[in-house]
Short mmCIF file of C-alpha atoms and ligand atoms in Angstrom, two decimals:
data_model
loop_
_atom_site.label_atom_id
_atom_site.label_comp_id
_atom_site.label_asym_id
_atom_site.label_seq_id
_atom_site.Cartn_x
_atom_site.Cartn_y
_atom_site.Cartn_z
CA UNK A 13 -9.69 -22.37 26.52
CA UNK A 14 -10.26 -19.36 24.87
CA UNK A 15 -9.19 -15.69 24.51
CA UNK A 16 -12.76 -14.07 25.41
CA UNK A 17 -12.99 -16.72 29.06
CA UNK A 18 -8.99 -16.50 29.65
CA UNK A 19 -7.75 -12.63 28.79
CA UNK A 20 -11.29 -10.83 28.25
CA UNK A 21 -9.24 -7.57 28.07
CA UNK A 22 -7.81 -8.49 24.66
CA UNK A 23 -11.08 -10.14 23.55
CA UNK A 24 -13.25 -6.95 24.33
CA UNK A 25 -10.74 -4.68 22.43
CA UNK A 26 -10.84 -7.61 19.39
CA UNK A 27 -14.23 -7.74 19.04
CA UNK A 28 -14.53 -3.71 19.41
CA UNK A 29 -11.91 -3.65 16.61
CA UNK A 30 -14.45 -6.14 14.29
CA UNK A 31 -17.43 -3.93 15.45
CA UNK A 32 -15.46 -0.96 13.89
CA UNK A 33 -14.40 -2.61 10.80
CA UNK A 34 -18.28 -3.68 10.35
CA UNK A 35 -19.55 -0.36 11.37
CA UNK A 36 -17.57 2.06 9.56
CA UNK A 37 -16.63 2.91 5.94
CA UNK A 38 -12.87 2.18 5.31
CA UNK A 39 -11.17 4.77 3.17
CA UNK A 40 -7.65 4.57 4.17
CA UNK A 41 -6.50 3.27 0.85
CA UNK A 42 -3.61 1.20 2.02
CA UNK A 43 -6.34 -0.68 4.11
CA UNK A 44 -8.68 -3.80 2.85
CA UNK A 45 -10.29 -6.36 4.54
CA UNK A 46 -8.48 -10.31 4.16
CA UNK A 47 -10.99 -13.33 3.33
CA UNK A 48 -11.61 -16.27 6.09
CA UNK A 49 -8.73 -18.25 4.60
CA UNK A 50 -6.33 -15.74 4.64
CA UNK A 51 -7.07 -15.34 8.54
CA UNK A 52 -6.79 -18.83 9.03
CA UNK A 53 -3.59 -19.63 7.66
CA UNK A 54 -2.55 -16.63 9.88
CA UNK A 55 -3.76 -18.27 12.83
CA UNK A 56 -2.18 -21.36 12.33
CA UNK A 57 0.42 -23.35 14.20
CA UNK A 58 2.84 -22.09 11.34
CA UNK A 59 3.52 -19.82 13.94
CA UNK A 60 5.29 -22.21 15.95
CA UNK A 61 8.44 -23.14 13.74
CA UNK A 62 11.78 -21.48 13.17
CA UNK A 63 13.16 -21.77 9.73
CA UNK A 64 15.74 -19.28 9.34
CA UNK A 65 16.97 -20.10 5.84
CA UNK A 66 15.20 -20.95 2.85
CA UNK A 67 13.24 -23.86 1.76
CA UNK A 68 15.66 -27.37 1.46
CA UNK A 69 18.13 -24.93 2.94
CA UNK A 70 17.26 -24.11 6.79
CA UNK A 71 19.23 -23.89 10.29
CA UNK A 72 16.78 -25.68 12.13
CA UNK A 73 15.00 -29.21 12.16
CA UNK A 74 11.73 -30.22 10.96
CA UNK A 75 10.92 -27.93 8.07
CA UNK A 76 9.77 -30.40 5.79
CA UNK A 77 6.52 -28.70 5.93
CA UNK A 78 6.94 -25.38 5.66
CA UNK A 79 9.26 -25.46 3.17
CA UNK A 80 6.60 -27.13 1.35
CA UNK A 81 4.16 -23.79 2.16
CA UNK A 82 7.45 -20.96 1.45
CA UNK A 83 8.03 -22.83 -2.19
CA UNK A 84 4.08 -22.81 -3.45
CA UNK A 85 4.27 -19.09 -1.68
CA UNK A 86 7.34 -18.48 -4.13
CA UNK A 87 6.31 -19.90 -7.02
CA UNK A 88 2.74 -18.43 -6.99
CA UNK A 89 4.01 -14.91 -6.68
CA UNK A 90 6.15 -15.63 -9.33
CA UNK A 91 3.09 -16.84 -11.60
CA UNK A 92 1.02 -13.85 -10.19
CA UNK A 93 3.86 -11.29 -11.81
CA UNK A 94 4.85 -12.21 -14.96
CA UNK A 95 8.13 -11.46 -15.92
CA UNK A 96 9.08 -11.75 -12.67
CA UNK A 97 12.20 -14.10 -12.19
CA UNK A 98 12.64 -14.38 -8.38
CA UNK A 99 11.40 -13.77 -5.28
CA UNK A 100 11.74 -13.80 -1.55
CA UNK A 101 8.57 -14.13 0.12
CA UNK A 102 10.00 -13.60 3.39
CA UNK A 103 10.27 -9.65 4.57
CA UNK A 104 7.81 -9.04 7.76
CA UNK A 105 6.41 -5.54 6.08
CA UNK A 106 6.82 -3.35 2.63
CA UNK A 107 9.67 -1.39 5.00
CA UNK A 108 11.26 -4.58 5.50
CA UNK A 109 12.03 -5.65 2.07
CA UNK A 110 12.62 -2.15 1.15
CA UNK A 111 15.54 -2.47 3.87
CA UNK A 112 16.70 -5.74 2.04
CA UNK A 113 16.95 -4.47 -1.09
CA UNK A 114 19.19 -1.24 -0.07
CA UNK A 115 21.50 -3.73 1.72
CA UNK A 116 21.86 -5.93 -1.09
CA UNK A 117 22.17 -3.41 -3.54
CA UNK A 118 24.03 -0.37 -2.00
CA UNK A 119 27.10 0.37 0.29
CA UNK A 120 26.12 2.44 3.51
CA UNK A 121 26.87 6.57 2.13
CA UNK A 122 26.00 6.00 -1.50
CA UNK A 123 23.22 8.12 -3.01
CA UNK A 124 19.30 6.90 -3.51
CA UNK A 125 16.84 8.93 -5.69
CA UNK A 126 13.03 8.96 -4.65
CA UNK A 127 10.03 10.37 -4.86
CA UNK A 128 9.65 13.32 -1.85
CA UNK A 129 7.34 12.32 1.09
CA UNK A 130 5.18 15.00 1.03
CA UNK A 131 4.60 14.59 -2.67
CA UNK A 132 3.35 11.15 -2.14
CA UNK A 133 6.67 9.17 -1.25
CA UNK A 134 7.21 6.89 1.63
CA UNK A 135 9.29 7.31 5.17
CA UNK A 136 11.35 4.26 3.26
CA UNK A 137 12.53 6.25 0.30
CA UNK A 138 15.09 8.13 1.60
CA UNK A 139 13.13 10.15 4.90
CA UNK A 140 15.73 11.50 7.58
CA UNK A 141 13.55 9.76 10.04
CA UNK A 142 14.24 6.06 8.13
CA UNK A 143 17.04 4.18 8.00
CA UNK A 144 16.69 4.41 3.96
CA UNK A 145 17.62 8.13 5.02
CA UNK A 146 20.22 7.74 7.93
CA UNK A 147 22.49 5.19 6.30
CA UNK A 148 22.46 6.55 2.58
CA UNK A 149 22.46 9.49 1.38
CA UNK A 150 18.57 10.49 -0.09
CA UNK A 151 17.83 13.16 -2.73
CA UNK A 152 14.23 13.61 -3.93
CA UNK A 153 12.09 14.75 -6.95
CA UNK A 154 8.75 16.07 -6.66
CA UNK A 155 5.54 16.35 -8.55
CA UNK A 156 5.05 19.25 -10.92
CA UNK A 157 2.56 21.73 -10.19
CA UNK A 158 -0.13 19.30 -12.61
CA UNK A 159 0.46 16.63 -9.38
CA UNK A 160 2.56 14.53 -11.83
CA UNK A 161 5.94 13.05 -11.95
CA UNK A 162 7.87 15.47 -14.30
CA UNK A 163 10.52 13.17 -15.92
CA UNK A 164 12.38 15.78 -17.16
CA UNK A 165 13.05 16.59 -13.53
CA UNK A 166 13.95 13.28 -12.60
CA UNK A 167 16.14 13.04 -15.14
CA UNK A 168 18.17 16.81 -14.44
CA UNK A 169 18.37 15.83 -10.82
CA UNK A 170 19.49 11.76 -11.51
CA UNK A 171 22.53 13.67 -13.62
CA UNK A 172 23.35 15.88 -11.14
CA UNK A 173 23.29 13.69 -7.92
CA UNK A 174 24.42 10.69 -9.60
CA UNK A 175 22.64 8.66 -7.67
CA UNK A 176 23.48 4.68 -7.12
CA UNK A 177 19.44 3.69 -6.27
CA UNK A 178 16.53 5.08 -8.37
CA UNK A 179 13.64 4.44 -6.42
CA UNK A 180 10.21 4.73 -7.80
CA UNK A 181 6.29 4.23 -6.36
CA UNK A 182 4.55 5.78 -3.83
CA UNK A 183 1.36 5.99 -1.30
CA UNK A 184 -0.46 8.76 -2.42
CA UNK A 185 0.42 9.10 -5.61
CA UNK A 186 -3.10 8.75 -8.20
CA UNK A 187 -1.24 8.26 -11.90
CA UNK A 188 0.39 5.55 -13.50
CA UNK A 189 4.33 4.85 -13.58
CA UNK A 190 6.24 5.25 -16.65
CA UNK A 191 8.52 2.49 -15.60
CA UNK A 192 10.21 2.27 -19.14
CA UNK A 193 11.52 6.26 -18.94
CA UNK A 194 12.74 5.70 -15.75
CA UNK A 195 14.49 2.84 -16.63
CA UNK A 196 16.45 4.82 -19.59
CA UNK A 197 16.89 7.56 -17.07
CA UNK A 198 18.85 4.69 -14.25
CA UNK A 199 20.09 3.29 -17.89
CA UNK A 200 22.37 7.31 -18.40
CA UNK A 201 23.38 7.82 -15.31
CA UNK A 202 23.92 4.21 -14.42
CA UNK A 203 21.72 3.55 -11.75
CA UNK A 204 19.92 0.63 -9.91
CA UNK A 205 16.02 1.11 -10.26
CA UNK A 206 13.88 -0.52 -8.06
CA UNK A 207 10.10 -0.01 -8.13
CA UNK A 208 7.83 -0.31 -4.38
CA UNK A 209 4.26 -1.35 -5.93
CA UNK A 210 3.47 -1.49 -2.46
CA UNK A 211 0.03 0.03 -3.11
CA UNK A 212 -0.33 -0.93 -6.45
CA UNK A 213 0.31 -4.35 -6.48
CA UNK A 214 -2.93 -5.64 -6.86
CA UNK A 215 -3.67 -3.81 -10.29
CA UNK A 216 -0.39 -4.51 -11.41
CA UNK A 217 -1.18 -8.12 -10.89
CA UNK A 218 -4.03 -8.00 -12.99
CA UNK A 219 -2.65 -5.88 -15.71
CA UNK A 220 -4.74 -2.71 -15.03
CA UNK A 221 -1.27 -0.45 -13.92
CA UNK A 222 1.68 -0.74 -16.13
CA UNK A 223 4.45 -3.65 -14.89
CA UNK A 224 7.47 -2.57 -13.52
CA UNK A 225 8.95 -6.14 -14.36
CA UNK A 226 11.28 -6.28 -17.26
CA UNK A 227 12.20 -2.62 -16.84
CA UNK A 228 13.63 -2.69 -12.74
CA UNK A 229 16.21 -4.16 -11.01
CA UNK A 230 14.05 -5.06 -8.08
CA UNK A 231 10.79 -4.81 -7.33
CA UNK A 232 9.13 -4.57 -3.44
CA UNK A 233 5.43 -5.06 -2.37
CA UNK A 234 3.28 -5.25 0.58
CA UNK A 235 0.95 -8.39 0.69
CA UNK A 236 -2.15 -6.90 2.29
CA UNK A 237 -2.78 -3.45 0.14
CA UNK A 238 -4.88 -3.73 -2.77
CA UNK A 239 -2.85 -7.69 -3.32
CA UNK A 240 -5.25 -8.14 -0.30
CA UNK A 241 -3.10 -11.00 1.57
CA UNK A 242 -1.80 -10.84 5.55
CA UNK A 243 -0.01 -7.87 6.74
CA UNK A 244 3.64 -8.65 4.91
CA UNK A 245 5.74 -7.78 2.39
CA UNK A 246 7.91 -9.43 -0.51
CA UNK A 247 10.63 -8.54 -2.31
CA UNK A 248 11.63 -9.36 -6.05
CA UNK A 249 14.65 -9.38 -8.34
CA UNK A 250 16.72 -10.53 -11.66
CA UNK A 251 17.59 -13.66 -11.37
CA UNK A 252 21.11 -13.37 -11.27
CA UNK A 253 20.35 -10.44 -8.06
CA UNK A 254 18.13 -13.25 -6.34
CA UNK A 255 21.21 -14.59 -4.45
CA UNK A 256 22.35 -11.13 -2.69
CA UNK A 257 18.69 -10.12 -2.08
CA UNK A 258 18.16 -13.41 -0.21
CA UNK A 259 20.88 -13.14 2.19
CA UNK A 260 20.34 -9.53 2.96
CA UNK A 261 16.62 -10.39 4.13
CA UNK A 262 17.94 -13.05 6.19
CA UNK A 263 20.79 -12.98 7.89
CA UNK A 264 20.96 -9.16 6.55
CA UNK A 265 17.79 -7.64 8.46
CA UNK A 266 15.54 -10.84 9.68
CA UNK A 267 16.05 -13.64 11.51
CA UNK A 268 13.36 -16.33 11.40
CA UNK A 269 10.38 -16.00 8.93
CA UNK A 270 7.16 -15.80 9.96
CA UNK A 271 5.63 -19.10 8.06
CA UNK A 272 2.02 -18.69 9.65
CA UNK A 273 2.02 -15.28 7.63
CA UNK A 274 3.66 -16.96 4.23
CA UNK A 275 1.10 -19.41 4.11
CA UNK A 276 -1.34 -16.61 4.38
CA UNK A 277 0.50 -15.43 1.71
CA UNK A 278 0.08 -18.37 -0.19
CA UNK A 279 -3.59 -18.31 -0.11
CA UNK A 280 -3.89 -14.79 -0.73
CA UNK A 281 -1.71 -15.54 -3.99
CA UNK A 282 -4.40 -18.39 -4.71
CA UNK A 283 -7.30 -15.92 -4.95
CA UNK A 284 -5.29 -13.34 -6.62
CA UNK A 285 -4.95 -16.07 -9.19
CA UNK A 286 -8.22 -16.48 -9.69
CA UNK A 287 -10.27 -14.36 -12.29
CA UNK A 288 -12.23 -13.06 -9.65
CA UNK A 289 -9.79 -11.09 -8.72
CA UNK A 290 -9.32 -9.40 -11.71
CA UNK A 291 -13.13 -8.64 -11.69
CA UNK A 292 -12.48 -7.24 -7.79
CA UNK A 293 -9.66 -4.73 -9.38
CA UNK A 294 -11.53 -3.61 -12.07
CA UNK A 295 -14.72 -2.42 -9.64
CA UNK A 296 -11.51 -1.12 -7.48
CA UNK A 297 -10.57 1.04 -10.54
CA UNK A 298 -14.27 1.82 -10.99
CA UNK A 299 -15.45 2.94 -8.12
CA UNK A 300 -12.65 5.35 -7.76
CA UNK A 301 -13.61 6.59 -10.94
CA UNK A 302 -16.86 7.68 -9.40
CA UNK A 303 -16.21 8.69 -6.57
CA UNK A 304 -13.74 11.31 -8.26
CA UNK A 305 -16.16 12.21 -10.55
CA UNK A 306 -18.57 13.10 -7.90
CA UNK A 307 -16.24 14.63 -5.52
CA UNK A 308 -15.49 17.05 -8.58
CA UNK A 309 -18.59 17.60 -9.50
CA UNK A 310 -19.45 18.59 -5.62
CA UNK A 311 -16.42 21.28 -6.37
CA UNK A 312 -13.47 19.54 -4.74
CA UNK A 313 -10.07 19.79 -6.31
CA UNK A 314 -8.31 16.42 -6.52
CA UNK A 315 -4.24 16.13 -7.15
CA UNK A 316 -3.40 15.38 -10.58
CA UNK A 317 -7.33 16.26 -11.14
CA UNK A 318 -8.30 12.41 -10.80
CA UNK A 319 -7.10 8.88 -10.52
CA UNK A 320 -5.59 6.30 -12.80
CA UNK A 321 -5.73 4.00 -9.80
CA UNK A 322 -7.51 3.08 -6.39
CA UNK A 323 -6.93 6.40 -4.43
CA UNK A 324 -7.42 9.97 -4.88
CA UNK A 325 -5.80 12.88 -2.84
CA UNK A 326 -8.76 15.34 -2.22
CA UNK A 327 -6.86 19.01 -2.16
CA UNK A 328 -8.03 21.57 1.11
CA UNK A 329 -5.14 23.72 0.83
CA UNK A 330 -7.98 26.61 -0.10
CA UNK A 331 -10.65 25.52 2.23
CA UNK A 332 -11.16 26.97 5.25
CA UNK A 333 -10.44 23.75 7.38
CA UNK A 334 -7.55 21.39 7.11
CA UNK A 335 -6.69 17.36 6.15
CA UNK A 336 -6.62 16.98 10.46
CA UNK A 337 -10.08 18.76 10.53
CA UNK A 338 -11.86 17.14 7.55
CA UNK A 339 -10.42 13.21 8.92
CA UNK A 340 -11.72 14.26 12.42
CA UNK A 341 -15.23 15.55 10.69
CA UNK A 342 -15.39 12.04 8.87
CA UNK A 343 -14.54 9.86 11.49
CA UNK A 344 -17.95 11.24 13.45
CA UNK A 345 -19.78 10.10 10.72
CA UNK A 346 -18.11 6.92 10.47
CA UNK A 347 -15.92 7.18 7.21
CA UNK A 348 -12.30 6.64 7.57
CA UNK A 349 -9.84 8.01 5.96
CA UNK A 350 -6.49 9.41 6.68
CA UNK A 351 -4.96 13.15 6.45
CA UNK A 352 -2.52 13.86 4.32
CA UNK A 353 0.29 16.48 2.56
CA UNK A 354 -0.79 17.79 -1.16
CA UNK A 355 1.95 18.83 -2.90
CA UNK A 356 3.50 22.33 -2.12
CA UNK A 357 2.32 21.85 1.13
CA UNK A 358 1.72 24.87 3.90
CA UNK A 359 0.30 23.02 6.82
CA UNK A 360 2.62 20.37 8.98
CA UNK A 361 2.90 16.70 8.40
CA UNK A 362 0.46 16.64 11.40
CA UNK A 363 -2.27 18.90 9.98
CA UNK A 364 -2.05 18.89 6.61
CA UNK A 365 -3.80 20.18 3.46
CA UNK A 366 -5.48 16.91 1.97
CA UNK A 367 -7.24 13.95 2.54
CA UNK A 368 -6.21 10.59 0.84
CA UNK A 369 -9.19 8.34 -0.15
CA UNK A 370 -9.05 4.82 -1.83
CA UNK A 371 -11.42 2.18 -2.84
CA UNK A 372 -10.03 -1.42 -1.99
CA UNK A 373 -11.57 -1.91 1.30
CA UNK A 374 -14.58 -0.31 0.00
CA UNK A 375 -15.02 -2.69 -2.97
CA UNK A 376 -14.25 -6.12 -0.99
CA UNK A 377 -17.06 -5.22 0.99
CA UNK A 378 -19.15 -5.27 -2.35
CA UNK A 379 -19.84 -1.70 -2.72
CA UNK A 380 -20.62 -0.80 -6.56
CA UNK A 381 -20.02 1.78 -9.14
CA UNK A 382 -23.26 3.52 -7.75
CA UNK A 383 -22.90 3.71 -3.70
CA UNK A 384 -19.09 4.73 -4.86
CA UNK A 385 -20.62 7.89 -5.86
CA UNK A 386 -23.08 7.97 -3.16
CA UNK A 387 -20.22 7.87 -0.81
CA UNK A 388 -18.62 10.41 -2.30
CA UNK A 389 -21.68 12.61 -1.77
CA UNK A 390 -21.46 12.05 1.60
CA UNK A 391 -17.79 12.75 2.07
CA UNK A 392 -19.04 15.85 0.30
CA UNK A 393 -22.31 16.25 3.11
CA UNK A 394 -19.90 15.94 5.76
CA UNK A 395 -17.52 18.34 5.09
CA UNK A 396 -20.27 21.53 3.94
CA UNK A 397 -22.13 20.51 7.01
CA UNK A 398 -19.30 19.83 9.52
CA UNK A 399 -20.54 22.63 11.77
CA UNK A 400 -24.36 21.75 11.61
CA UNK A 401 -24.82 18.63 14.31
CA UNK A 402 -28.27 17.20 12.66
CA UNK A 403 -26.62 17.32 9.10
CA UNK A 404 -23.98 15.19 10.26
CA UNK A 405 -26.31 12.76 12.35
CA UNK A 406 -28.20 12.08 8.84
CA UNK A 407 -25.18 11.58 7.23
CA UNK A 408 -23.58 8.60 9.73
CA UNK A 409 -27.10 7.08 10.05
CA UNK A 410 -26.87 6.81 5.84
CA UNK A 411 -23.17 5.31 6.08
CA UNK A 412 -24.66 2.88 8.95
CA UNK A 413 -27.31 1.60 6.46
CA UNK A 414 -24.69 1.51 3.93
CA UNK A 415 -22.26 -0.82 6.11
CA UNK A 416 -25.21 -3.18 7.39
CA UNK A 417 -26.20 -3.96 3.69
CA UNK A 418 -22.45 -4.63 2.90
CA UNK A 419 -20.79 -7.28 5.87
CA UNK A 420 -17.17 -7.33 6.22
CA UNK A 421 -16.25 -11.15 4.34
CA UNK A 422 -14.47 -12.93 7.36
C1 PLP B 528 2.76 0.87 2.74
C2 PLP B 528 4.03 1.15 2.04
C3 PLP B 528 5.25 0.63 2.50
C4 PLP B 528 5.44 -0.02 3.84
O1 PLP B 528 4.73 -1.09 4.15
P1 PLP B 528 4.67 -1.60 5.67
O2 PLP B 528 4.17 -2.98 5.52
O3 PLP B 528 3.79 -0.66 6.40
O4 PLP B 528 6.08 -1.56 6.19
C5 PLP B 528 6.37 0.81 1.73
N1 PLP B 528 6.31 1.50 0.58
C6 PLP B 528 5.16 2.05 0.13
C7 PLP B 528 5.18 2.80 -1.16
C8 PLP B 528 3.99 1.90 0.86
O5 PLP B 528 2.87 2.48 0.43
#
């Protein structure tokens, strides 16, 4: 049996999907590409076994196994973080274990402080249209007009609001975290501060972004950002918090893990382990270094004026198209990359005045320091030419060449 004899409607729209992934240049810098191992720990007959619970401690039957695959899981996140004291490796997505940790730290109505969506924020951080926003009650700081947190402001609006929950990290946000202000800033007006390293993960792992362990409460992640692992999330906390956080991912908002993903976990923790990995972020860091060197050069304005990490926010709010029009103009030429709000944005969440470009997916592939600018110069070809038909031709046959020298790993 297989999927391409038995269903060939899925199996044609698979192998279309790994046709795009070879063919085109991944941008979208919450994307990256997992190795062969990862995928086949996902495909695994994990999948098969309930194990609501935790490992030694389950409602079901025959989980000698996987509780032997959730405890390495645990304890190599644990070793990949240091200072970390506990973790639950068992929320489905970064939104997931974000919805843990308000249950086990807040009472439905009380007030969370985040960082405003269309500064960079995510829909978890307090948006109406979350649950983060529905059940509490979400107030928001914003960048200054330098496209940087402005801790002063935090710190005027955390005394004012009072809020219960300071929440901190982003997804388009290109500077570090001063995790040790904010943490005096929870410390005055008593707050909880949690930290979402959701896209950061990876560099904080390898100690190229400042650790937000030893300074916050709790501490979320996805697994498959720049920490390159399945499609998952995790969730940590202080010891003496592990107990709550636990129950409110399961019974609180899960029922039964997913263990085929937590052993892909697992070996995604392996690699990250590995000094390898630590070479991987460092080209990650890199090439986003030249590729916002070039795009600046080629006279676009990026937030903040660069990076400090793996993305960049590329500002169009003066150019004469918009963050819809330049994704659509890139996607013909086969570089994808997502729209997306600048700060003091004019256009809607749907249009928008930027583009958000990152460099994980990019790297993994084995692109250097070198094509990083050369992509950039094509971003840059794309959008001056994205009215002349043969300019953009040349330009996709270029990122073709690019791709077909670079294979996707698995
Ligand atoms: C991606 C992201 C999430 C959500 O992750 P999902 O796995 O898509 O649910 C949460 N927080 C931040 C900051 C993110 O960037």
């Amino acid at each position: 049996m297989s999927i391409a004899r038995q269903d060939p409607e899925i199996f044609q729209a698979m192998e279309a999907e790994r046709f795009r992934q070879q063919e085109e240049l991944e941008l979208i810098a919450s994307e990256n590409y997992v190795s062969a191992d990862v995928l086949e720990a996902m495909g695994s007959v994990l999948t098969n076994k309930y194990a609501e619970g935790l490992p030694g401690k389950r409602y079901y039957g025959g989980c000698q196994h996987v509780d032997v695959v959730e405890e390495i899981a645990r304890t190599r996140a644990i070793a990949l973080f240091s200072g970390s004291e506990g973790v639950n490796v068992q929320p489905h997505s970064g939104a997931q274990a974000n919805a843990a940790v308000y249950l086990a730290a807040l009472k439905a109505g009380e007030t969370i402080l985040g960082l405003d969506l269309s500064n960079g924020g995510h829909l978890t951080h307090g948006s109406p249209a979350n649950s983060s926003g529905k059940l509490y009650r979400a107030v928001h700081y914003k960048v200054d007009d330098g496209g940087r947190i402005d801790l002063d402001q935090v710190r005027e609006i955390a005394q004012r609001e009072r809020p219960r929950l300071i929440m901190t990290g982003a997804s388009a946000y290109p500077r570090h975290w001063d995790w040790a202000a904010f943490r005096s800033i929870a410390d005055e007006v008593g707050a909880i501060l949690v930290a979402d390293i959701a896209h950061v993960a990876g560099l904080v792992a390898t100690g190229l972004h400042p650790t937000p362990f030893g300074h916050c409460d709790y501490v979320t992640t996805t697994t498959h950002k720049t920490l390159r692992g399945p499609r998952g999330g995790m969730a940590f906390a202080r010891a003496d918090l592990m107990k709550g956080l636990n129950s409110a991912v399961f019974p609180g908002t899960q029922g039964g893990p997913l263990m085929h993903v937590i052993a892909a976990k697992a070996v995604a923790f392996r690699e990250a382990l590995d000094p390898s990995f630590t070479v991987y972020q460092r080209q990650v860091l890199a090439n986003a270094q030249a590729m916002a060197t070039r795009l600046t050069e080629r006279g676009f304005r990026l937030v903040s004026g660069g990076t400090d990490n793996h993305l960049m926010l590329i500002d169009l709010s003066d150019a004469p198209y918009s963050g819809k029009d330049a994704e659509a103009v890139l996607g013909q030429v086969g570089i994808t990359v997502n729209k997306n709000t600048v700060p003091n944005e004019k256009r809607s969440p749907f249009v928008t005045s930027g583009i958000r470009v990152g460099t994980p997916a990019m790297t993994t592939r084995g692109l250097g320091t070198e094509d990083a600018g050369r992509v950039a110069d094509l971003i840059a070809d794309a959008l001056d030419n994205r009215e002349a038909p043969s300019r953009l031709d040349a330009v996709r046959a270029e990122v073709h060449a690019l791709c077909a020298r670079h294979p996707v790993p698995a």
